[in-house]
Amino acid sequence: LVTNNNGDGDEMLYFSDVIAAKTYSLDVDKAIRDRTKDKANNSDATTSNILDTYLHVIKERSGDAPQKDDNWRAETGGNGLAVLSKTPRKLVMCQHGAQRVVILDVDSGTTHALASEYKGKKFNGPNDIVLRSENNGELFAYFTDPVYAWLEKDRFEDLPYLDERVKSHGPGLCGVYRVKLTEDAR
């Protein structure tokens, strides 16, 4: 979950559904204001009406996974999110499906790749992310890359098969990485 001021004074909540492969935004302030007005006016508006009005899908297929992966992967969607403070309508997102970190434009749903490999090896599926501004003003994204991006739908609870995958394919990268966000990426 990430919150951010969207530029017109309202707090936005951004979140991912990794399994459904969708990334959402919720205009929290507008939803609360309207719900408060509805209660004051004894309106019969329900929470689901408010969500229908203020909850929006920013990106379908948020992990940009190949369609063939839909048949077997449990988590093909985007995962960790971080808001770019200088550009509040852009997020940095970890994509399990495409095995990379991207900039997501909230308005268009388009992505721009930041990192997809390290020393020539593709990431497993970046997962969690945080942004840090260094003293010199440089901005970095730190993210994790666990092996469990390869969870299978039919074997979701049977985790020892990940050990089998690691034995046959190697563990991938599995670590914490950082990527510099250049001015044009922000």
Coordinates of C-alpha atoms in Angstrom, one line a residue, residues 78-140:
G78 CA 2.8 -6.2 -10.0
N79 CA 3.8 -6.2 -6.4
G80 CA 5.7 -3.7 -4.4
L81 CA 5.0 0.0 -5.0
A82 CA 6.7 3.3 -4.2
V83 CA 5.6 6.8 -5.1
L84 CA 8.0 9.2 -6.8
S85 CA 7.7 12.3 -4.7
K86 CA 8.7 14.8 -7.4
T87 CA 6.2 13.2 -9.8
P88 CA 3.3 12.0 -7.7
R89 CA 1.4 10.5 -10.7
K90 CA 4.2 8.0 -11.2
L91 CA 5.0 4.9 -9.2
V92 CA 8.0 2.6 -9.0
M93 CA 6.6 -1.0 -9.2
C94 CA 8.1 -4.4 -8.9
Q95 CA 6.7 -6.8 -11.5
H96 CA 6.7 -10.5 -10.6
G97 CA 5.5 -11.5 -14.1
A98 CA 8.0 -9.6 -16.2
Q99 CA 10.7 -10.1 -13.6
R100 CA 11.7 -6.4 -13.5
V101 CA 11.3 -3.0 -11.8
V102 CA 9.4 -0.3 -13.7
I103 CA 8.1 3.2 -13.6
L104 CA 4.3 3.1 -13.8
D105 CA 2.5 6.2 -15.1
V106 CA -0.7 6.3 -13.1
D107 CA -2.7 8.2 -15.7
S108 CA -1.9 6.1 -18.8
G109 CA -1.0 2.7 -17.2
T110 CA 2.2 2.6 -19.3
T111 CA 5.5 1.3 -17.9
H112 CA 9.1 2.2 -18.4
A113 CA 11.7 -0.5 -17.4
L114 CA 14.3 0.5 -14.8
A115 CA 16.0 -2.9 -14.1
S116 CA 15.4 -6.5 -15.3
E117 CA 18.7 -8.2 -14.7
Y118 CA 22.0 -8.1 -12.7
K119 CA 25.3 -9.1 -14.2
G120 CA 23.5 -10.6 -17.2
K121 CA 21.1 -12.8 -15.1
K122 CA 17.3 -12.1 -15.2
F123 CA 15.6 -11.4 -11.8
N124 CA 13.3 -14.0 -10.4
G125 CA 10.5 -11.6 -9.7
P126 CA 11.2 -8.3 -7.8
N127 CA 8.9 -8.1 -4.7
D128 CA 9.3 -5.3 -2.2
I129 CA 10.6 -1.8 -2.9
V130 CA 11.6 1.4 -1.1
L131 CA 13.0 4.6 -2.4
R132 CA 15.9 6.5 -0.7
S133 CA 17.3 9.9 -1.5
E134 CA 21.0 10.1 -0.8
N135 CA 22.7 13.2 0.6
N136 CA 23.9 14.2 -2.9
G137 CA 20.3 14.2 -4.2
E138 CA 20.6 11.0 -6.1
L139 CA 17.5 8.8 -5.8
F140 CA 17.7 5.0 -5.5

